[in-house]
Short mmCIF file of C-alpha atoms and ligand atoms in Angstrom, two decimals:
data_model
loop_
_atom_site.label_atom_id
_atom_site.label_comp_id
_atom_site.label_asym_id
_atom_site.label_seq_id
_atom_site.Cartn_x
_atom_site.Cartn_y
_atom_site.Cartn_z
CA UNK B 23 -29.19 -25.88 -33.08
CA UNK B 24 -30.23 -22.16 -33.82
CA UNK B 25 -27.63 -19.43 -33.00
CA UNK B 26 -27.99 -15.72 -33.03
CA UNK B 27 -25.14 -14.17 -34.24
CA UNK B 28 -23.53 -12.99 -30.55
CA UNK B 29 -24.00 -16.58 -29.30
CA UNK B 30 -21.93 -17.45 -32.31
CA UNK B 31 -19.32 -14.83 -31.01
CA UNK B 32 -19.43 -16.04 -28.15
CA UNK B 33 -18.94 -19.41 -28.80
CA UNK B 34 -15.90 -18.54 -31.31
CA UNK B 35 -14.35 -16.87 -27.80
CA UNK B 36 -14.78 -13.07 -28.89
CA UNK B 37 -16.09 -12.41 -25.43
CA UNK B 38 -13.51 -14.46 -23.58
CA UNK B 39 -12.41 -18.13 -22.92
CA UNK B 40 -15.12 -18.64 -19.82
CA UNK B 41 -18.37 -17.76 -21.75
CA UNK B 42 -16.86 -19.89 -24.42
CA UNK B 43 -16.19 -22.49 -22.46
CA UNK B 44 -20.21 -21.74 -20.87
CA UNK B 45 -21.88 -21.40 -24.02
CA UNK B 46 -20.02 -24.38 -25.56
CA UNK B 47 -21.44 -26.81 -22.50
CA UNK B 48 -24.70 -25.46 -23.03
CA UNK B 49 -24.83 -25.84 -27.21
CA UNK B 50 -23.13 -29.60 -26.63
CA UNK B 51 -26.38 -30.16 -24.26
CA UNK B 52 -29.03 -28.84 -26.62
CA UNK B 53 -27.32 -30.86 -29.67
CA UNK B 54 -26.93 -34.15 -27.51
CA UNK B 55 -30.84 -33.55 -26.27
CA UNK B 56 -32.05 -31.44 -30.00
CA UNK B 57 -32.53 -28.49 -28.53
CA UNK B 58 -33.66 -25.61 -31.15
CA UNK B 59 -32.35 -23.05 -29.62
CA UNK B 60 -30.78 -21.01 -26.43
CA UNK B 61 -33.63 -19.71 -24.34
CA UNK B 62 -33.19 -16.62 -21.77
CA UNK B 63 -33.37 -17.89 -18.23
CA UNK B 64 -34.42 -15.58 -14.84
CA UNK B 65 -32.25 -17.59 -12.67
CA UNK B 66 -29.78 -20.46 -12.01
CA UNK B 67 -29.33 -22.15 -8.88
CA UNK B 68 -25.57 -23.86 -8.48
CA UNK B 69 -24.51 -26.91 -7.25
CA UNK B 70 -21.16 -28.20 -6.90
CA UNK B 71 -20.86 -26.34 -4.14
CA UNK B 72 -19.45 -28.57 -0.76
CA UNK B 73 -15.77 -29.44 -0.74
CA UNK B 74 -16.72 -33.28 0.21
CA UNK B 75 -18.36 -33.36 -2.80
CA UNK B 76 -16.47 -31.69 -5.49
CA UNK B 77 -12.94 -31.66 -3.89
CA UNK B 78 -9.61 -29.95 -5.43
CA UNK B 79 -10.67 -30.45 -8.94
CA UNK B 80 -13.77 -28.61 -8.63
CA UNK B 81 -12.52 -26.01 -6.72
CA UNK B 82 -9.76 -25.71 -9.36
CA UNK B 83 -12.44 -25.54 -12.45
CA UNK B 84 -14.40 -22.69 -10.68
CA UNK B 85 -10.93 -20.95 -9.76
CA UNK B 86 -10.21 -20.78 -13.48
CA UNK B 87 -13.26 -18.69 -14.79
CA UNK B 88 -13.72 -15.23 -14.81
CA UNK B 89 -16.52 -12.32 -15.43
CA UNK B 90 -19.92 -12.42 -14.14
CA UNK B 91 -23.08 -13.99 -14.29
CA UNK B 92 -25.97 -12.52 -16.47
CA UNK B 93 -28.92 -13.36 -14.10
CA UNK B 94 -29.27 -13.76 -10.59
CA UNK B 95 -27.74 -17.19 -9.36
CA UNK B 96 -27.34 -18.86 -5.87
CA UNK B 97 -25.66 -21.67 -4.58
CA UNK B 98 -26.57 -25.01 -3.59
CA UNK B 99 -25.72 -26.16 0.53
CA UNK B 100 -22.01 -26.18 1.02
CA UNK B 101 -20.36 -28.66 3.79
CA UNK B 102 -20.37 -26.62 6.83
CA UNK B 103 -22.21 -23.94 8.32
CA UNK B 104 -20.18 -21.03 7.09
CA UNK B 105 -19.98 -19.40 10.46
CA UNK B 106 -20.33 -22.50 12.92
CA UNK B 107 -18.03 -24.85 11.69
CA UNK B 108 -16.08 -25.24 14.63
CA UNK B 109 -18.69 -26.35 16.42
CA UNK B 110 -20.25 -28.62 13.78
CA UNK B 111 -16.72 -30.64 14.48
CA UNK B 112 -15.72 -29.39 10.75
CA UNK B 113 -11.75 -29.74 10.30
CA UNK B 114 -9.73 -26.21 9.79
CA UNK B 115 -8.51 -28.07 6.29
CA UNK B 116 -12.01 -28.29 5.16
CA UNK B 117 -12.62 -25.22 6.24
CA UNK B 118 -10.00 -23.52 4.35
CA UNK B 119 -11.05 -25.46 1.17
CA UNK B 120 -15.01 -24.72 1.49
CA UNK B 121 -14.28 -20.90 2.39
CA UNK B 122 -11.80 -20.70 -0.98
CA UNK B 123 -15.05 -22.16 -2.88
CA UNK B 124 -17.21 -20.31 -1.61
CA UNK B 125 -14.88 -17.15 -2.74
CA UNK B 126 -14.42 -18.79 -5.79
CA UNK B 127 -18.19 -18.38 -6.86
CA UNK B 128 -18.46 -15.08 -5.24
CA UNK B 129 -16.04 -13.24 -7.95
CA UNK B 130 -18.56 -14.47 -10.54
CA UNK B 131 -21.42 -12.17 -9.24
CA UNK B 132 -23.08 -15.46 -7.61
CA UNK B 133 -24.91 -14.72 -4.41
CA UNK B 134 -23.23 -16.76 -1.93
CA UNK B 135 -25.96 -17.89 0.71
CA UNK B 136 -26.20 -21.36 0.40
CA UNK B 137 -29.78 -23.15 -0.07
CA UNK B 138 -31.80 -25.80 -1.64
CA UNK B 139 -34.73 -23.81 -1.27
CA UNK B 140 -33.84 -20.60 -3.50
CA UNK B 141 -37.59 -20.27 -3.46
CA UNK B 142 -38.04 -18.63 -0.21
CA UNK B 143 -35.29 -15.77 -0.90
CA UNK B 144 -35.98 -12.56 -2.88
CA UNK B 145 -34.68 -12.17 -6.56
CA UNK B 146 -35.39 -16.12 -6.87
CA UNK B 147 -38.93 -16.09 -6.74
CA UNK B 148 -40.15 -17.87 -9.94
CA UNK B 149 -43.94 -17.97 -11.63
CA UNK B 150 -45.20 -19.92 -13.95
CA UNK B 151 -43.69 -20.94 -17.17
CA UNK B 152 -40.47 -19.10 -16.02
CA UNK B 153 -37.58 -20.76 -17.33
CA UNK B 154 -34.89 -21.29 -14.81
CA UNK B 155 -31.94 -23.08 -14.51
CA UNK B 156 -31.28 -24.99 -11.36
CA UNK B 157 -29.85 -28.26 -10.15
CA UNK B 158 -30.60 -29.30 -6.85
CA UNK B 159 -33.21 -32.15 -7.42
CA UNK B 160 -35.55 -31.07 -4.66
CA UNK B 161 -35.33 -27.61 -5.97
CA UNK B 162 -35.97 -28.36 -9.63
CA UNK B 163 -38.85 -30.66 -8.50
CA UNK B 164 -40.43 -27.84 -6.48
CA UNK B 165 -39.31 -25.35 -9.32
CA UNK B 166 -41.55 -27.65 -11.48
CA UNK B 167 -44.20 -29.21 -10.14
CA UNK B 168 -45.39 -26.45 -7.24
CA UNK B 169 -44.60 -23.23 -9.20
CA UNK B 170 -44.79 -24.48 -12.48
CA UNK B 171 -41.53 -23.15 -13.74
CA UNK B 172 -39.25 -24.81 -16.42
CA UNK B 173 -35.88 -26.16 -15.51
CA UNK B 174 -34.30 -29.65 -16.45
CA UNK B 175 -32.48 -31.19 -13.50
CA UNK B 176 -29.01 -29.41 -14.18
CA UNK B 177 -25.76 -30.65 -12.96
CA UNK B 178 -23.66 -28.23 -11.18
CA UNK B 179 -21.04 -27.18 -14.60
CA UNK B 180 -24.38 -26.66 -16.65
CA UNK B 181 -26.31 -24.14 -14.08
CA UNK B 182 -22.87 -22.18 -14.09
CA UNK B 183 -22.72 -22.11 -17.44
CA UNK B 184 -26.50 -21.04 -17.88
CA UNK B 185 -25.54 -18.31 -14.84
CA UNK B 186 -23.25 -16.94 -17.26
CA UNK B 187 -24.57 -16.55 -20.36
CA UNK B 188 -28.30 -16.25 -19.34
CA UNK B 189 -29.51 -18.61 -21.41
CA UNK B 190 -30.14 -22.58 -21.25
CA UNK B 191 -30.85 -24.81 -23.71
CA UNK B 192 -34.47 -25.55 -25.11
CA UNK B 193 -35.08 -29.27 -24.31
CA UNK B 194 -36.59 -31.77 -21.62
CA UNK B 195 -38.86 -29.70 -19.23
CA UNK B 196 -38.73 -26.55 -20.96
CA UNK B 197 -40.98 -28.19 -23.55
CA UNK B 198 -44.93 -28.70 -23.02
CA UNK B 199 -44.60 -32.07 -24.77
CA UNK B 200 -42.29 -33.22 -21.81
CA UNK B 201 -44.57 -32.18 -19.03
CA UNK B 202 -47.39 -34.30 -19.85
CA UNK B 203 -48.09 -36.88 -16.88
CA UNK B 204 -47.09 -40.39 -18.42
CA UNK B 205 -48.04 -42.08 -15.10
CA UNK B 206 -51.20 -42.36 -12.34
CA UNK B 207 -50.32 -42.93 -8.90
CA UNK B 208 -53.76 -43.24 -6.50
CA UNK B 209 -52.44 -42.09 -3.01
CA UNK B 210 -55.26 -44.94 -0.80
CA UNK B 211 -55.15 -43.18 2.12
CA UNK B 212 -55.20 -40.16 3.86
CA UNK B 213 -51.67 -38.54 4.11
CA UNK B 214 -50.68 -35.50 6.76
CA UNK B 215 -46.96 -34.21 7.61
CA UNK B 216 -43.54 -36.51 6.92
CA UNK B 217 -45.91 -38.94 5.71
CA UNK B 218 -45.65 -36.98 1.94
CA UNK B 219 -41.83 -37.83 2.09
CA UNK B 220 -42.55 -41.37 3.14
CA UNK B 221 -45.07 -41.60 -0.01
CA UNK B 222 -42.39 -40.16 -1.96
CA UNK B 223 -39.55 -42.80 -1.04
CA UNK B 224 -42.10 -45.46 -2.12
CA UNK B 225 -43.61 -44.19 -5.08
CA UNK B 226 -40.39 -42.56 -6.42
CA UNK B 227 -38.85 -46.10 -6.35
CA UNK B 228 -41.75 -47.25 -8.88
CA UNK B 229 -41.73 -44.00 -10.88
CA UNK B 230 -38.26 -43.52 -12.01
CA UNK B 231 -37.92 -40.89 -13.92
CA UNK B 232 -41.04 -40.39 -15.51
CA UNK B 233 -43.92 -37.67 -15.29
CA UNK B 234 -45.92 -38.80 -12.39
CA UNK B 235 -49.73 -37.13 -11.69
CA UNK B 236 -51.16 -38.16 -7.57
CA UNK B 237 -54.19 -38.91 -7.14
CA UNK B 238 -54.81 -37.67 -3.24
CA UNK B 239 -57.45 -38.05 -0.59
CA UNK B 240 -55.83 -34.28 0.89
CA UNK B 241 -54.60 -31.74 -0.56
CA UNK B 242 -51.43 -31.50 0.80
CA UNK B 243 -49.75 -27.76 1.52
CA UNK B 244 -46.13 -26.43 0.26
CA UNK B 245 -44.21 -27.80 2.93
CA UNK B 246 -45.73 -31.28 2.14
CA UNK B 247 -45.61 -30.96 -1.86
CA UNK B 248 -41.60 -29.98 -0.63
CA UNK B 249 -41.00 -32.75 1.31
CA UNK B 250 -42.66 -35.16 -1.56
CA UNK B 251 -40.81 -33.91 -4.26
CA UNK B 252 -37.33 -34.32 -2.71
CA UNK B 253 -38.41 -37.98 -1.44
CA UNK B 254 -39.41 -38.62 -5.31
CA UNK B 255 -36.77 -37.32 -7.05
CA UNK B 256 -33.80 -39.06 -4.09
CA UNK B 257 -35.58 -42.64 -4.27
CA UNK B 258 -36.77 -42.13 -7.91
CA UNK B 259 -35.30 -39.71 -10.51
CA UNK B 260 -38.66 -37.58 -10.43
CA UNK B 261 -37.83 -33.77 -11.94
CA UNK B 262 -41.31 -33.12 -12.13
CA UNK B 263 -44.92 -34.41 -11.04
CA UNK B 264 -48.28 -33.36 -10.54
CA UNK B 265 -51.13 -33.50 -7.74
CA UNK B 266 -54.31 -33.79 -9.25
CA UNK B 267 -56.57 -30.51 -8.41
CA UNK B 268 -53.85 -28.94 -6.52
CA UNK B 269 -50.41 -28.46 -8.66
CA UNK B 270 -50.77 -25.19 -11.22
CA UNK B 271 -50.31 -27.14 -14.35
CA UNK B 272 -52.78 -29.83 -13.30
CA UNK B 273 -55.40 -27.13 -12.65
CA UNK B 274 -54.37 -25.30 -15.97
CA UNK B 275 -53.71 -28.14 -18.12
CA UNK B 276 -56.68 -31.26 -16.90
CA UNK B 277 -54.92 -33.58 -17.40
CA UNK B 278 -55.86 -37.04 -19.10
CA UNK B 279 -55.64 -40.10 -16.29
CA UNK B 280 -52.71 -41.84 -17.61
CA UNK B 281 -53.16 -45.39 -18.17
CA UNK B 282 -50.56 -47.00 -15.96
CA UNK B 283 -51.66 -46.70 -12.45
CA UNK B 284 -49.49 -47.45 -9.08
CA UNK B 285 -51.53 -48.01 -6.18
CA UNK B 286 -50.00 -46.50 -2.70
CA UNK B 287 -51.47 -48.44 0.27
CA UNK B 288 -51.47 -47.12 4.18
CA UNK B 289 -49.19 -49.91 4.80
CA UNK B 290 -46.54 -49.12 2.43
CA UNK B 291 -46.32 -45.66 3.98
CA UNK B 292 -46.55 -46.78 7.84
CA UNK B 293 -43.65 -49.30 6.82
CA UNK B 294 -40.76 -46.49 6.18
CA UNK B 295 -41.98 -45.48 9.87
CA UNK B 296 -40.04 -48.53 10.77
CA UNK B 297 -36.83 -48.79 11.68
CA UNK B 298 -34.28 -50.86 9.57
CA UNK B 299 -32.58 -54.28 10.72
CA UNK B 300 -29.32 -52.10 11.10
CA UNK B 301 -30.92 -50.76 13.80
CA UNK B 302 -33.33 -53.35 15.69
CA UNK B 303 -30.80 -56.28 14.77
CA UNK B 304 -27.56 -54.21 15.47
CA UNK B 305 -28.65 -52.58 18.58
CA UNK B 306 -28.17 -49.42 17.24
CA UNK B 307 -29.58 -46.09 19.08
CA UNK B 308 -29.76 -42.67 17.31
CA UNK B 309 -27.51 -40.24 18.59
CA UNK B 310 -28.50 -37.16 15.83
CA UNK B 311 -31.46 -35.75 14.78
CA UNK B 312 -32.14 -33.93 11.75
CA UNK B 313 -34.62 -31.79 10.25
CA UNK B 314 -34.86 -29.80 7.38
CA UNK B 315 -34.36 -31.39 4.55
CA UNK B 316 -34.96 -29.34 2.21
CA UNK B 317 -33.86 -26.49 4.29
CA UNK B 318 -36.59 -25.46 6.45
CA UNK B 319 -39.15 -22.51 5.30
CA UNK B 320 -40.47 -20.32 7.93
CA UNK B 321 -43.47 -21.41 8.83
CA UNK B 322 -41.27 -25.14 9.18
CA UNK B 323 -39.27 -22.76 11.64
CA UNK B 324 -41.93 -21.93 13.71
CA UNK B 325 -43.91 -25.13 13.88
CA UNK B 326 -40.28 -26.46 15.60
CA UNK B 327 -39.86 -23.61 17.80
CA UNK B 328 -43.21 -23.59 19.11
CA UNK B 329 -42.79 -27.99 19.99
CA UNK B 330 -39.77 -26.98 21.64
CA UNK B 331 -40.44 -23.84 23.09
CA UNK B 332 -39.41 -24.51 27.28
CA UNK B 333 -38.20 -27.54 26.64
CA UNK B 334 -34.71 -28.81 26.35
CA UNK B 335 -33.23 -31.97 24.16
CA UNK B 336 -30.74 -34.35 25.66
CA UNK B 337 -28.83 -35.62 21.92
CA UNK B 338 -27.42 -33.46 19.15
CA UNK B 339 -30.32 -32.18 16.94
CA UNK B 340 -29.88 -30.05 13.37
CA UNK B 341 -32.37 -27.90 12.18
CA UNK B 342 -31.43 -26.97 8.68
CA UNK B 343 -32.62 -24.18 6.74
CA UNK B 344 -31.01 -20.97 4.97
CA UNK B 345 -29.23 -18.64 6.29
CA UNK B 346 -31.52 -15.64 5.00
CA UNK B 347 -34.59 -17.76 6.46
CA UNK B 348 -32.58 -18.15 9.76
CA UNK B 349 -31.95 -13.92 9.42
CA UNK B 350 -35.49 -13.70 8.54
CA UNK B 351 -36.51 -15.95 11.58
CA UNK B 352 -35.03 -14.60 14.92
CA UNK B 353 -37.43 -15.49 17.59
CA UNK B 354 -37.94 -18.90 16.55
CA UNK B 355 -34.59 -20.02 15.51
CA UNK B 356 -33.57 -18.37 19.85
CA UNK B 357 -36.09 -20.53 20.74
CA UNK B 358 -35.21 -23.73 18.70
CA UNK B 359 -31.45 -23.03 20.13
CA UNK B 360 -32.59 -22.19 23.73
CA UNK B 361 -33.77 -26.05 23.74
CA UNK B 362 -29.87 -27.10 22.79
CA UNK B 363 -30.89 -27.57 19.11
CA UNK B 364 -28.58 -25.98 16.85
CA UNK B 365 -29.99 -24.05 13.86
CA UNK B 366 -27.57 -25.02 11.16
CA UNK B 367 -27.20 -22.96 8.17
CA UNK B 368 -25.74 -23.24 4.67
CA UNK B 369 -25.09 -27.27 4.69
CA UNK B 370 -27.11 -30.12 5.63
CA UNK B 371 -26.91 -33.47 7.24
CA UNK B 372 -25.92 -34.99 3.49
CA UNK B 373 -23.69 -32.53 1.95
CA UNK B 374 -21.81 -32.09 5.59
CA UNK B 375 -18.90 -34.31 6.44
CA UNK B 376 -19.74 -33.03 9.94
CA UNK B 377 -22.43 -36.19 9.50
CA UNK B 378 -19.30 -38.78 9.92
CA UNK B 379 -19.16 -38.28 13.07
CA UNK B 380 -22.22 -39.75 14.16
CA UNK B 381 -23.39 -43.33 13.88
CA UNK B 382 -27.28 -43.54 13.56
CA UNK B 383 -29.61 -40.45 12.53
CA UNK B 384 -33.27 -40.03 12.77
CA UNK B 385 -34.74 -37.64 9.57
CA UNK B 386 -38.16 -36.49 8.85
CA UNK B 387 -37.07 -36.27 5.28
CA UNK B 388 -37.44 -38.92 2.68
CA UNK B 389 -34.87 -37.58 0.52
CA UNK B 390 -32.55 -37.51 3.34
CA UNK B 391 -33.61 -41.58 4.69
CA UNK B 392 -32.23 -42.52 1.08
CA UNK B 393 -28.89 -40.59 0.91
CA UNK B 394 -27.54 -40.05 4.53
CA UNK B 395 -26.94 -44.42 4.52
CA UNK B 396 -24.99 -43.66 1.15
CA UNK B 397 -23.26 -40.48 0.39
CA UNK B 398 -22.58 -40.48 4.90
CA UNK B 399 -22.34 -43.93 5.87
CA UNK B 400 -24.18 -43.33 8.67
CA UNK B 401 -27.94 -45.82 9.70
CA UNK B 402 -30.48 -43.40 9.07
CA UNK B 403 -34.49 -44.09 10.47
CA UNK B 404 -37.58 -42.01 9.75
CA UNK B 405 -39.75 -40.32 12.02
CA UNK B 406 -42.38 -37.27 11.99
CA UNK B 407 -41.09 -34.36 13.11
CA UNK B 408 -43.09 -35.27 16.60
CA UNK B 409 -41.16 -38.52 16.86
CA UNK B 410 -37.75 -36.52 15.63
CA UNK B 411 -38.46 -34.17 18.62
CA UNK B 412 -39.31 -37.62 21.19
CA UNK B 413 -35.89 -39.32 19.75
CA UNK B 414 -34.02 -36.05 20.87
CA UNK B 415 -34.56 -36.64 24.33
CA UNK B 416 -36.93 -33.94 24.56
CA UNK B 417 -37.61 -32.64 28.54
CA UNK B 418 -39.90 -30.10 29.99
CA UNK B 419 -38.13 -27.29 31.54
CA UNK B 420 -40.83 -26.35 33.53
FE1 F3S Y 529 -31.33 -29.82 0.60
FE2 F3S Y 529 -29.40 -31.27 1.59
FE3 F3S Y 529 -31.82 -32.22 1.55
S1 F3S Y 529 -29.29 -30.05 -0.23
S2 F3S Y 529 -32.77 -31.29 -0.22
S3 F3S Y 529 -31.14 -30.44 2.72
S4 F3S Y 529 -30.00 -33.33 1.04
#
């Protein structure tokens, strides 16, 4: 792989052990993948960022590094609400851990509000054919596929690195050659809402982690292409698809129909509607709600405080978005809370421990149907955010 001379500095240590240690992850990726070269990125988007998930060896990694990052860079959901823990049931142990994390980043430079949807914030508002460096999979699927940036699906150590020297290495979805759809998929049916994430828990399943185009009877807005690209990438390994007529690089590029096509019937969808064994055969009844996954945008906000506006909900509901979307967001997130739904900021009902505590969890959010069983333990069932709302308990105030 190419190197300018001051990468080669760098990576001999002139400029310090941590952008040696950065620039020598990011040259060991490019030679393992044959990269040409180091490319300048305009952002990076962490994770690696709750203690459940990286615990004291993570927290020890980022505690050893020093300096500051080159472009702007943001975190990833941490495991609590950063302010609300307490009443998210969070332990003061935990607590202590996350907040030391948390710091941890901060003396890098990295902007510590913590969000899976970067997109929404200033400073981390991407065009096309940016190249970026993120990692959360519903990010770097919306990075891709609805703005038509360029970032591989990063882990956590690699968007740091990239943070910190600016740069990333030049392979996978940086390349035009890897962005070419490699497989149909003919959406039968006409789609609206949560029913994007439930196509995207089917299809992803089928897809892997191949370059996927849709084939759609609607054209589906940002909120939708959201929700589908987290569902794809959680039950697939999707980094990257396209909706025919709708996506930028599918309107730029016209495609070629790929020759494999996967047929997505009504049926398939209305089945993820239904609710697992675990639940009909074990008796089990939801007692949490969640919404927001990924974090909610504001227009999400509004649609939820305007279905619960005068109403109030009788079981614990989340409503999960960023906190600068929350800031942004006033009247509707009083409204959402005025109903006894909590507006939870920073985490989410997969990266939270707070999620133990609770045995059976409705989700509008295909990404969230595939983990919460797995990385929480806990029965999860899909609804639309109508039927999340229903589920809650929902009664008129009035
Ligand atoms: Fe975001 Fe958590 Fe879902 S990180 S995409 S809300 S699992």
């Amino acid at each position: 792989m190419y190197l300018t001379k001051e990468e080669e500095k760098t990576l001999e240590g002139e400029y310090g052990e941590t952008l040696r240690k950065a620039i020598e992850i990011l040259v060991a990726l490019g030679d393992i993948y044959g990269a040409d070269s180091l490319i300048p990125i305009k952002s990076a988007q962490i994770a690696g960022v709750s203690y459940k998930t990286i615990g004291d060896a993570g927290l020890e990694w980022i505690s050893d590094l020093e300096g500051k990052v080159k472009v702007p860079a943001i975190l990833n959901p941490a495991g609590m609400d950063m302010l609300r823990w307490e009443e998210m049931g969070i332990e003061p142990d935990f607590a202590r851990k996350q907040q030391e994390i948390i710091d941890a980043y901060e003396s890098l430079g990295i902007r510590t509000k913590c969000t899976c949807t970067p997109y929404y914030l200033e400073g981390f508002d991407a065009k096309l054919g940016d190249h970026l460096a993120w990692s959360e999979s519903s990010a770097v699927s919306y990075a891709n596929s609805v703005i038509g940036a360029r970032t591989n699906r990063e882990g956590g150590p690699s968007a740091l690195s990239a943070a910190l020297v600016g740069k990333t290495a030049n392979y996978g979805y940086h390349l035009d050659e890897m962005r070419k759809p490699v497989v149909a998929v003919t959406v039968d049916c006409e789609l609206s809402g949560s029913d994007y994430g439930a196509l995207g828990y089917v299809a992803g399943k089928s897809i892997g982690s191949r370059v996927p185009i849709f084939y759609m009877q609607n054209k589906p807005s940002n909120d939708e292409l959201k929700t589908l690209g987290a569902a794809l990438a959680a039950s697939g390994a999707v980094a990257l698809y396209h909706v025919e007529g709708v996506t930028p690089e599918a309107i730029r590029s016209n495609f070629e129909r790929p020759d494999e096509n996967i047929i997505i019937e009504k049926q398939q969808i209305a089945d993820v509607y239904e609710a697992s064994a675990e639940f009909t055969e074990g008796g089990l009844d939801t007692d949490i709600i969640t919404v927001g996954c990924p974090h909610c945008s504001p227009e999400e906000l509004e649609t939820i405080a305007r279905m619960l506006e005068g109403k109030s909900i009788q079981k614990e509901m989340w409503v999960c978005t960023s906190r600068e979307v929350a800031e942004k967001c006033v009247g509707h997130v009083k409204a959402i809370e005025k109903s006894g739904a909590k507006v939870v900021c920073d985490t989410c009902m997969v990266v939270s421990p707070a999620s133990n505590n609770y045995k059976a969890m409705m989700v509008n959010s295909g990404k969230a149907l595939a983990y919460v069983p797995s990385m929480c333990r806990v029965a999860s069932r899909y609804g639309s955010i109508e039927q999340c709302i229903r589920e809650a308990g929902v009664v008129d105030e009035n």
